[in-house]
Amino acid sequence: DTGVSQNPRHKITKRGQNVTFRCDPISEHNRLYWYRQTLGQGPEFLTYFQNEAQLEKSRLLSDRFSAERPKGSFSTLEIQRTEQGDSAMYLCASSLRDRVMDGYTFGSGTRLTVV
Amino acid sequence: AQTVTQSQPEMSVQEAETVTLSCTYDTSENNYYLFWYKQPPSRQMILVIRQEAYKQQNATENRFSVNFQKAAKSFSLKISDSQLGDTAMYFCAFMMYSGGGADGLTFGKGTHLIIQP
């Protein structure tokens, strides 16, 4: 297993466009998390999945943000009608439900720039 | 809601020196986990060390150790014999025990550690 994979690594988009990011977790991990990291800040929790179920989504930043994990494997994070304030690093992480105390394995992130 | 505070935005030390990064947190929970993560430039975040709140013994991983003071809600990271590869952002993070970590990790703002040759 090569760890948590995120694509693309970088995305530049025009304001108002929709963007979608993909995360492939460690294959045996049943939990998958999305975080946003802005410059000079620590990662901010957005949402998480246990298998295909999205168990926490109240912290998604607005209704323009949505995430899916249709078959309990990879996940996508979509931002509709992007704004300049959405420019950030979007991090994905995964873990085993019964081993969350071991911490998460993070991907390298997708850096979004909205122009 | 939990908060994590890292009061040192940046620190710089010479190679081979010992450095301590500070972290305080605020919670009403009694059972929780604490973590230090390292984020090298343009690379993924990796776990450095973790501590369970119910354990009094401070965690140690090779050159990395913590000073966990539960009553003071303090969780500092000590790096001994610092190396150039230790240059990175370091984040302190908190996770509640209840709910099986469903609230995710709460991170501090980070400390940028620079190891000078």
XYZ file of N, CA and C in Angstrom:
696
model
N 0.844 -1.189 0.000
C 0.000 0.000 0.000
C 0.879 1.238 0.000
N 0.511 2.229 -0.844
C 1.369 3.402 -0.953
C 0.887 4.532 -0.073
N -0.017 4.325 0.823
C -0.488 5.378 1.687
C -1.715 6.039 1.120
N -2.015 7.238 1.639
C -3.181 7.998 1.203
C -2.785 8.835 -0.017
N -3.553 8.696 -1.074
C -3.250 9.381 -2.328
C -4.307 10.433 -2.634
N -3.861 11.626 -2.996
C -4.789 12.695 -3.334
C -4.476 13.239 -4.723
N -5.535 13.484 -5.474
C -5.389 14.049 -6.817
C -6.473 15.085 -7.082
N -6.119 16.153 -7.821
C -4.756 16.485 -8.256
C -3.936 17.065 -7.108
N -2.666 17.281 -7.305
C -1.840 17.921 -6.298
C -2.093 19.419 -6.251
N -2.337 19.984 -7.420
C -2.603 21.413 -7.521
C -3.785 21.626 -8.465
N -4.603 22.642 -8.120
C -5.723 22.986 -8.976
C -5.879 24.497 -8.964
N -5.857 25.076 -10.155
C -6.133 26.499 -10.305
C -7.450 26.617 -11.051
N -8.364 27.394 -10.506
C -9.677 27.520 -11.121
C -10.129 28.963 -11.066
N -11.031 29.293 -11.938
C -11.592 30.637 -11.933
C -12.762 30.683 -10.963
N -12.935 31.817 -10.352
C -14.045 32.030 -9.436
C -15.359 31.678 -10.117
N -16.195 30.939 -9.389
C -17.485 30.544 -9.922
C -17.517 29.152 -10.527
N -16.344 28.585 -10.781
C -16.279 27.235 -11.336
C -16.423 26.206 -10.221
N -16.816 24.994 -10.615
C -16.881 23.866 -9.677
C -15.580 23.075 -9.747
N -15.153 22.550 -8.609
C -13.964 21.711 -8.587
C -14.256 20.448 -7.780
N -13.561 19.383 -8.138
C -13.697 18.109 -7.421
C -12.321 17.539 -7.164
N -12.110 17.092 -5.931
C -10.850 16.478 -5.547
C -11.112 15.021 -5.182
N -10.084 14.206 -5.408
C -10.233 12.787 -5.102
C -9.249 12.359 -4.024
N -9.671 11.448 -3.187
C -8.812 10.865 -2.157
C -8.945 9.351 -2.191
N -7.817 8.660 -2.257
C -7.779 7.207 -2.142
C -7.098 6.860 -0.820
N -7.836 6.335 0.142
C -7.252 6.051 1.458
C -6.448 4.751 1.439
N -5.834 4.445 2.555
C -5.218 3.140 2.734
C -6.338 2.105 2.655
N -6.115 1.051 1.903
C -7.215 0.164 1.505
C -7.981 -0.434 2.681
N -7.291 -0.771 3.759
C -8.010 -1.416 4.862
C -8.623 -0.427 5.849
N -8.397 0.871 5.628
C -8.935 1.880 6.541
C -10.410 2.115 6.241
N -11.255 2.024 7.267
C -12.671 2.225 7.056
C -13.112 3.668 7.326
N -12.246 4.465 7.924
C -12.586 5.877 8.150
C -11.772 6.769 7.237
N -12.452 7.796 6.745
C -11.815 8.753 5.841
C -12.259 10.146 6.257
N -11.293 11.072 6.312
C -11.535 12.425 6.816
C -11.087 13.451 5.784
N -11.785 14.569 5.765
C -11.370 15.717 4.958
C -11.100 16.904 5.881
N -9.981 17.584 5.597
C -9.591 18.776 6.342
C -9.250 19.883 5.353
N -9.367 21.113 5.813
C -8.898 22.268 5.045
C -7.814 22.965 5.848
N -6.760 23.352 5.170
C -5.661 24.067 5.833
C -5.379 25.351 5.065
N -5.608 26.469 5.702
C -5.270 27.758 5.108
C -3.901 28.205 5.606
N -3.340 29.177 4.920
C -1.970 29.604 5.195
C -1.828 30.070 6.631
N -0.854 29.518 7.325
C -0.588 29.946 8.690
C -1.500 29.357 9.738
N -2.324 28.417 9.340
C -3.266 27.792 10.272
C -3.069 26.288 10.300
N -3.579 25.686 11.358
C -3.609 24.243 11.404
C -4.788 23.713 10.611
N -4.770 22.436 10.280
C -5.893 21.841 9.547
C -7.200 21.981 10.307
N -8.261 22.193 9.555
C -9.604 22.383 10.095
C -10.485 21.233 9.615
N -11.101 20.536 10.551
C -11.916 19.369 10.237
C -13.170 19.776 9.455
N -13.432 19.038 8.366
C -14.618 19.323 7.545
C -15.681 18.246 7.682
N -15.279 16.983 7.458
C -16.251 15.907 7.425
C -15.530 14.579 7.517
N -16.271 13.501 7.840
C -15.659 12.199 7.803
C -16.668 11.106 7.447
N -16.133 10.010 6.963
C -16.917 8.850 6.558
C -16.460 7.623 7.348
N -17.421 6.796 7.652
C -17.110 5.453 8.129
C -17.694 4.518 7.087
N -16.802 3.842 6.391
C -17.188 3.104 5.180
C -17.862 4.095 4.225
N -19.074 3.810 3.754
C -19.699 4.731 2.802
C -20.584 5.771 3.491
N -20.769 5.653 4.788
C -21.670 6.561 5.505
C -20.944 7.825 5.946
N -21.519 8.965 5.623
C -20.969 10.248 6.061
C -21.558 10.553 7.434
N -20.764 10.380 8.472
C -21.276 10.462 9.836
C -21.192 11.853 10.447
N -20.435 12.728 9.837
C -20.341 14.084 10.367
C -20.165 15.023 9.188
N -21.100 15.924 8.999
C -20.957 16.894 7.915
C -21.377 18.288 8.331
N -21.608 18.469 9.621
C -22.065 19.782 10.072
C -20.974 20.842 9.970
N -19.731 20.390 9.849
C -18.641 21.355 9.800
C -18.185 21.681 8.379
N -18.873 21.137 7.413
C -18.609 21.602 6.047
C -18.906 23.093 6.012
N -18.061 23.836 5.315
C -18.020 25.281 5.470
C -19.243 26.006 4.947
N -19.887 25.431 3.975
C -21.124 26.006 3.439
C -21.805 24.931 2.608
N -22.995 25.246 2.118
C -23.683 24.255 1.294
C -23.061 24.112 -0.086
N -22.037 24.891 -0.364
C -21.307 24.715 -1.623
C -20.340 23.524 -1.553
N -20.085 23.061 -0.342
C -19.163 21.958 -0.126
C -19.958 20.662 0.048
N -19.509 19.613 -0.631
C -20.126 18.306 -0.443
C -19.075 17.233 -0.647
N -19.304 16.098 -0.031
C -18.364 14.994 -0.139
C -19.131 13.697 -0.288
N -18.478 12.744 -0.962
C -19.074 11.429 -1.160
C -18.017 10.353 -0.987
N -18.482 9.177 -0.633
C -17.619 8.000 -0.603
C -18.501 6.821 -0.996
N -18.846 6.750 -2.265
C -19.943 5.886 -2.715
C -19.778 4.400 -2.435
N -18.616 3.875 -2.495
C -18.456 2.432 -2.286
C -17.578 2.151 -1.076
N -17.402 3.152 -0.247
C -16.586 2.947 0.941
C -15.105 2.846 0.662
N -14.703 3.226 -0.559
C -13.272 3.187 -0.856
C -12.772 4.614 -1.038
N -12.660 5.089 -2.288
C -12.195 6.453 -2.505
C -13.300 7.445 -2.160
N -12.904 8.697 -1.991
C -13.850 9.767 -1.687
C -13.589 10.956 -2.597
N -14.624 11.743 -2.828
C -14.479 12.994 -3.557
C -15.019 14.140 -2.717
N -14.370 15.276 -2.825
C -14.823 16.519 -2.203
C -15.082 17.508 -3.329
N -16.303 18.026 -3.376
C -16.656 18.974 -4.426
C -16.949 20.334 -3.815
N -16.466 21.360 -4.483
C -16.791 22.736 -4.110
C -17.470 23.368 -5.324
N -18.677 23.813 -5.135
C -19.419 24.455 -6.220
C -19.254 25.965 -6.128
N -19.308 26.612 -7.280
C -19.263 28.085 -7.352
C -18.125 28.617 -6.473
N -16.919 28.221 -6.801
C -15.777 28.556 -5.959
C -15.625 30.057 -5.771
N -15.109 30.406 -4.603
C -14.821 31.793 -4.230
C -13.341 31.895 -3.893
N -12.823 33.119 -3.909
C -11.391 33.292 -3.621
C -11.050 32.794 -2.216
N -11.973 32.913 -1.312
C -11.748 32.444 0.050
C -11.642 30.935 0.182
N -11.959 30.216 -0.892
C -11.820 28.757 -0.861
C -10.378 28.330 -1.135
N -9.542 29.255 -1.531
C -8.138 28.931 -1.783
C -7.499 28.396 -0.508
N -6.975 27.195 -0.586
C -6.431 26.514 0.598
C -5.851 25.181 0.171
N -5.256 24.491 1.150
C -4.847 23.103 0.956
C -5.954 22.226 1.515
N -6.392 21.255 0.747
C -7.419 20.317 1.198
C -6.747 18.968 1.444
N -6.821 18.544 2.690
C -6.145 17.331 3.120
C -7.137 16.205 3.340
N -6.725 15.021 2.983
C -7.498 13.818 3.249
C -6.675 12.942 4.187
N -7.349 12.221 5.051
C -6.675 11.313 5.961
C -7.543 10.074 6.145
N -6.933 9.004 6.578
C -7.711 7.795 6.827
C -7.213 7.106 8.089
N -8.061 6.244 8.639
C -7.692 5.494 9.829
C -8.605 4.276 9.943
N -8.244 3.408 10.855
C -9.143 2.320 11.220
C -10.051 2.809 12.341
N -11.320 2.474 12.250
C -12.289 2.910 13.258
C -11.840 2.521 14.676
N -11.313 1.317 14.802
C -10.964 0.821 16.130
C -9.564 1.227 16.568
N -8.870 1.958 15.706
C -7.509 2.367 16.042
C -7.312 3.861 15.854
N -8.345 4.652 16.076
C -8.199 6.107 15.883
C -7.162 6.688 16.827
N -6.949 6.007 17.957
C -5.961 6.501 18.902
C -4.546 6.408 18.355
N -4.360 5.689 17.262
C -3.046 5.627 16.623
C -2.800 6.840 15.729
N -3.802 7.704 15.613
C -3.669 8.867 14.742
C -4.082 8.541 13.321
N -4.057 9.533 12.492
C -4.468 9.383 11.106
C -3.244 9.315 10.197
N -3.468 8.732 9.014
C -2.482 8.815 7.937
C -2.988 9.847 6.943
N -2.194 10.863 6.715
C -2.597 11.953 5.835
C -2.039 11.772 4.431
N -2.776 12.312 3.468
C -2.259 12.440 2.113
C -1.450 13.723 1.982
N -0.923 13.948 0.796
C -0.097 15.131 0.551
C -0.922 16.376 0.262
N -2.222 16.199 0.080
C -3.101 17.339 -0.081
C -3.296 17.779 -1.524
N -4.372 18.533 -1.730
C -4.625 19.216 -3.006
C -4.638 20.702 -2.707
N -3.764 21.428 -3.387
C -3.722 22.882 -3.185
C -4.613 23.551 -4.213
N -5.632 24.236 -3.727
C -6.579 24.932 -4.599
C -6.281 26.416 -4.606
N -6.194 26.974 -5.804
C -6.059 28.417 -5.975
C -7.223 28.887 -6.824
N -7.998 29.807 -6.279
C -9.137 30.376 -7.000
C -8.759 31.785 -7.445
N -8.801 32.009 -8.759
C -8.382 33.320 -9.290
C -9.579 34.079 -9.853
N -16.442 22.979 23.189
C -15.507 22.773 22.091
C -14.074 22.820 22.619
N -13.254 22.015 22.003
C -11.858 21.963 22.419
C -11.048 23.009 21.649
N -10.036 23.541 22.288
C -9.104 24.446 21.619
C -7.682 24.005 21.908
N -6.813 24.230 20.955
C -5.394 23.910 21.087
C -4.599 25.167 20.756
N -3.667 25.518 21.630
C -2.892 26.743 21.454
C -1.406 26.424 21.383
N -0.792 26.885 20.335
C 0.658 26.811 20.204
C 1.167 28.246 20.158
N 1.885 28.647 21.168
C 2.211 30.060 21.349
C 3.488 30.489 20.649
N 4.188 29.546 20.053
C 5.457 29.858 19.386
C 5.270 29.719 17.881
N 5.077 30.797 17.157
C 4.889 30.677 15.698
C 6.119 30.116 14.994
N 7.308 30.479 15.509
C 8.536 30.035 14.863
C 9.647 29.882 15.896
N 10.463 28.847 15.684
C 11.637 28.652 16.539
C 12.801 28.234 15.650
N 13.998 28.632 16.078
C 15.192 28.300 15.324
C 16.279 27.871 16.299
N 16.889 26.723 16.031
C 17.982 26.232 16.886
C 19.085 25.680 16.001
N 20.258 25.500 16.608
C 21.377 24.915 15.889
C 21.252 23.396 15.886
N 21.756 22.813 14.843
C 21.818 21.363 14.746
C 22.467 20.779 15.998
N 21.917 19.654 16.457
C 22.394 18.911 17.631
C 21.887 19.480 18.954
N 21.275 20.641 18.926
C 20.716 21.195 20.160
C 19.382 20.520 20.491
N 18.926 20.761 21.703
C 17.618 20.292 22.141
C 16.635 21.449 22.089
N 15.429 21.163 21.624
C 14.417 22.215 21.499
C 13.091 21.683 22.048
N 12.345 22.573 22.664
C 11.041 22.215 23.223
C 9.956 23.094 22.615
N 8.948 22.464 22.073
C 7.797 23.164 21.496
C 6.632 23.060 22.468
N 5.971 24.164 22.691
C 4.910 24.167 23.692
C 3.523 24.031 23.070
N 2.622 23.485 23.864
C 1.226 23.310 23.436
C 0.357 23.287 24.675
N -0.694 24.062 24.662
C -1.700 23.971 25.711
C -3.047 23.736 25.060
N -3.953 23.180 25.822
C -5.262 22.872 25.266
C -6.324 23.125 26.317
N -7.525 23.220 25.860
C -8.638 23.468 26.769
C -9.731 22.460 26.473
N -10.137 21.713 27.485
C -11.198 20.740 27.337
C -11.826 20.459 28.684
N -13.069 20.031 28.651
C -13.730 19.582 29.876
C -13.753 18.060 29.944
N -13.205 17.430 28.910
C -13.149 15.979 28.881
C -12.048 15.464 29.805
N -12.234 14.229 30.264
C -11.214 13.607 31.113
C -10.375 12.598 30.327
N -10.992 12.018 29.312
C -10.293 11.019 28.506
C -10.129 11.535 27.084
N -8.892 11.560 26.633
C -8.613 12.087 25.298
C -7.221 11.646 24.863
N -6.905 11.962 23.638
C -5.592 11.658 23.079
C -4.957 12.964 22.604
N -3.663 13.004 22.688
C -2.904 14.153 22.211
C -1.847 13.674 21.238
N -1.583 14.487 20.241
C -0.663 14.093 19.180
C 0.236 15.272 18.812
N 1.404 14.939 18.339
C 2.253 15.893 17.633
C 2.445 15.357 16.211
N 2.159 16.246 15.242
C 2.365 15.927 13.843
C 3.441 16.845 13.278
N 4.171 16.313 12.313
C 5.215 17.057 11.618
C 4.797 17.214 10.160
N 4.918 18.422 9.631
C 4.588 18.677 8.226
C 5.791 19.330 7.557
N 6.647 18.535 6.899
C 7.799 19.112 6.195
C 7.307 19.955 5.011
N 8.137 20.842 4.509
C 7.722 21.692 3.389
C 7.247 20.868 2.201
N 6.057 21.164 1.724
C 5.468 20.523 0.544
C 5.357 19.009 0.672
N 5.292 18.528 1.883
C 5.150 17.084 2.074
C 4.022 16.778 3.039
N 3.656 15.517 3.090
C 2.492 15.172 3.888
C 2.782 15.213 5.375
N 1.723 15.367 6.139
C 1.795 15.409 7.582
C 2.012 13.992 8.114
N 2.948 13.850 9.032
C 3.220 12.539 9.606
C 3.163 12.618 11.127
N 2.744 11.536 11.726
C 2.625 11.470 13.177
C 4.006 11.317 13.800
N 4.277 12.138 14.791
C 5.556 12.088 15.505
C 5.422 11.275 16.785
N 4.391 11.594 17.566
C 4.255 10.960 18.863
C 2.835 11.177 19.357
N 2.355 10.265 20.212
C 1.009 10.400 20.747
C 1.007 10.060 22.224
N -0.029 10.549 22.899
C -0.146 10.345 24.348
C -1.608 10.119 24.692
N -1.887 9.074 25.471
C -3.235 8.875 25.992
C -3.337 9.612 27.318
N -4.414 10.339 27.526
C -4.547 11.173 28.721
C -4.582 10.358 29.994
N -5.020 9.105 29.937
C -5.120 8.303 31.146
C -3.768 7.738 31.571
N -2.772 7.876 30.709
C -1.436 7.381 31.052
C -0.616 8.512 31.669
N -0.066 8.254 32.823
C 0.757 9.271 33.469
C 2.158 9.323 32.882
N 2.622 8.192 32.375
C 3.979 8.149 31.839
C 4.042 8.905 30.524
N 5.052 9.744 30.395
C 5.237 10.515 29.183
C 5.713 9.625 28.040
N 5.149 9.848 26.859
C 5.523 9.062 25.689
C 6.904 9.476 25.176
N 7.596 8.487 24.627
C 8.927 8.720 24.042
C 9.032 7.919 22.762
N 9.583 8.565 21.731
C 9.863 7.896 20.458
C 11.235 8.366 19.983
N 12.243 7.571 20.296
C 13.617 7.890 19.882
C 14.018 9.272 20.396
N 14.288 10.224 19.510
C 14.742 11.558 19.938
C 13.591 12.464 20.387
N 12.372 11.973 20.243
C 11.194 12.793 20.545
C 10.564 12.324 21.851
N 10.246 13.257 22.713
C 9.565 12.937 23.952
C 8.594 14.062 24.285
N 7.623 13.744 25.125
C 6.654 14.763 25.514
C 6.711 14.963 27.015
N 6.258 16.153 27.423
C 6.025 16.444 28.828
C 4.537 16.736 28.959
N 3.800 15.755 29.433
C 2.345 15.845 29.533
C 1.983 16.210 30.963
N 1.372 17.360 31.125
C 0.924 17.835 32.435
C -0.594 17.990 32.365
N -1.314 16.937 32.790
C -2.761 16.924 32.587
C -3.467 18.041 33.344
N -3.066 18.270 34.584
C -3.733 19.305 35.377
C -3.535 20.688 34.764
N -2.380 20.906 34.226
C -2.082 22.193 33.597
C -2.543 22.247 32.149
N -3.014 21.128 31.612
C -3.434 21.010 30.219
C -2.320 21.484 29.298
N -1.166 20.875 29.509
C 0.014 21.223 28.749
C 0.611 19.964 28.135
N 1.123 20.089 26.923
C 1.631 18.929 26.196
C 2.784 19.400 25.307
N 3.970 19.474 25.864
C 5.106 19.995 25.098
C 5.889 18.860 24.458
N 6.551 19.188 23.363
C 7.354 18.230 22.603
C 8.819 18.609 22.727
N 9.649 17.659 23.130
C 11.086 17.884 23.193
C 11.771 17.069 22.112
N 12.601 17.761 21.344
C 13.387 17.094 20.311
C 14.844 17.179 20.729
N 15.448 16.053 20.952
C 16.849 16.000 21.360
C 17.749 15.788 20.147
N 18.997 16.283 20.242
C 19.955 16.080 19.166
C 19.311 16.427 17.810
N 18.824 17.645 17.703
C 18.058 18.030 16.515
C 18.879 17.877 15.227
N 18.184 17.505 14.174
C 18.802 17.255 12.879
C 18.178 18.163 11.820
N 18.909 18.382 10.734
C 18.408 19.258 9.672
C 17.049 18.786 9.154
N 16.860 17.479 9.121
C 15.591 16.925 8.645
C 14.419 17.163 9.581
N 14.689 17.709 10.745
C 13.596 18.035 11.665
C 12.941 19.361 11.299
N 13.546 20.098 10.376
C 12.950 21.357 9.933
C 11.575 21.092 9.328
N 10.545 21.718 9.898
C 9.165 21.454 9.477
C 8.219 22.299 10.317
N 6.944 22.271 9.927
C 5.881 22.765 10.799
C 5.493 21.636 11.732
N 5.300 21.976 12.993
C 4.873 20.986 13.975
C 3.518 21.401 14.530
N 2.579 20.466 14.478
C 1.230 20.739 14.943
C 0.904 19.850 16.139
N 0.350 20.473 17.136
C -0.197 19.769 18.287
C -1.676 19.515 17.994
N -2.180 18.346 18.352
C -3.575 18.020 18.036
C -4.218 17.260 19.182
N -5.528 17.414 19.299
C -6.329 16.841 20.375
C -7.449 16.004 19.762
N -7.746 14.868 20.391
C -8.894 14.060 19.971
C -9.627 13.576 21.210
N -10.933 13.767 21.232
C -11.715 13.249 22.346
C -11.766 11.741 22.300
N -11.786 11.106 23.460
C -11.926 9.662 23.522
C -13.375 9.246 23.255
N -14.315 9.995 23.798
C -15.720 9.634 23.636
C -16.132 9.784 22.184
N -17.005 8.904 21.734
C -17.452 8.959 20.346
C -16.485 8.309 19.381
N -15.450 7.701 19.927
C -14.507 7.004 19.063
C -13.792 7.912 18.090
N -13.556 9.145 18.497
C -12.841 10.071 17.628
C -13.708 10.675 16.553
N -15.019 10.624 16.718
C -15.922 11.104 15.678
C -15.804 12.605 15.448
N -15.333 13.340 16.417
C -15.168 14.785 16.241
C -13.867 15.145 15.566
N -13.090 14.141 15.214
C -11.862 14.407 14.490
C -10.773 14.998 15.367
N -9.708 15.360 14.744
C -8.578 16.000 15.411
C -8.778 17.516 15.397
N -8.488 18.130 16.528
C -8.437 19.592 16.610
C -6.977 19.995 16.684
N -6.565 20.826 15.742
C -5.158 21.208 15.633
C -4.905 22.609 16.165
N -3.675 22.829 16.634
C -3.199 24.178 16.890
C -2.735 24.822 15.590
N -2.257 26.064 15.691
C -1.846 26.791 14.498
C -0.463 26.387 14.003
N 0.267 25.668 14.819
C 1.553 25.173 14.382
C 2.731 26.022 14.827
N 3.883 25.383 14.903
C 5.163 26.050 15.161
C 6.104 25.692 14.031
N 6.662 26.708 13.406
C 7.634 26.472 12.343
C 9.010 26.316 12.975
N 9.539 25.120 12.931
C 10.845 24.835 13.524
C 11.902 24.811 12.430
N 12.948 25.601 12.653
C 14.058 25.661 11.692
C 15.307 25.180 12.401
N 15.954 24.173 11.826
C 17.209 23.674 12.369
C 18.343 24.254 11.505
N 19.206 25.017 12.125
C 20.308 25.672 11.420
C 21.549 24.785 11.427
N 22.265 24.709 10.323
C 23.492 23.871 10.285
C 24.623 24.504 11.080
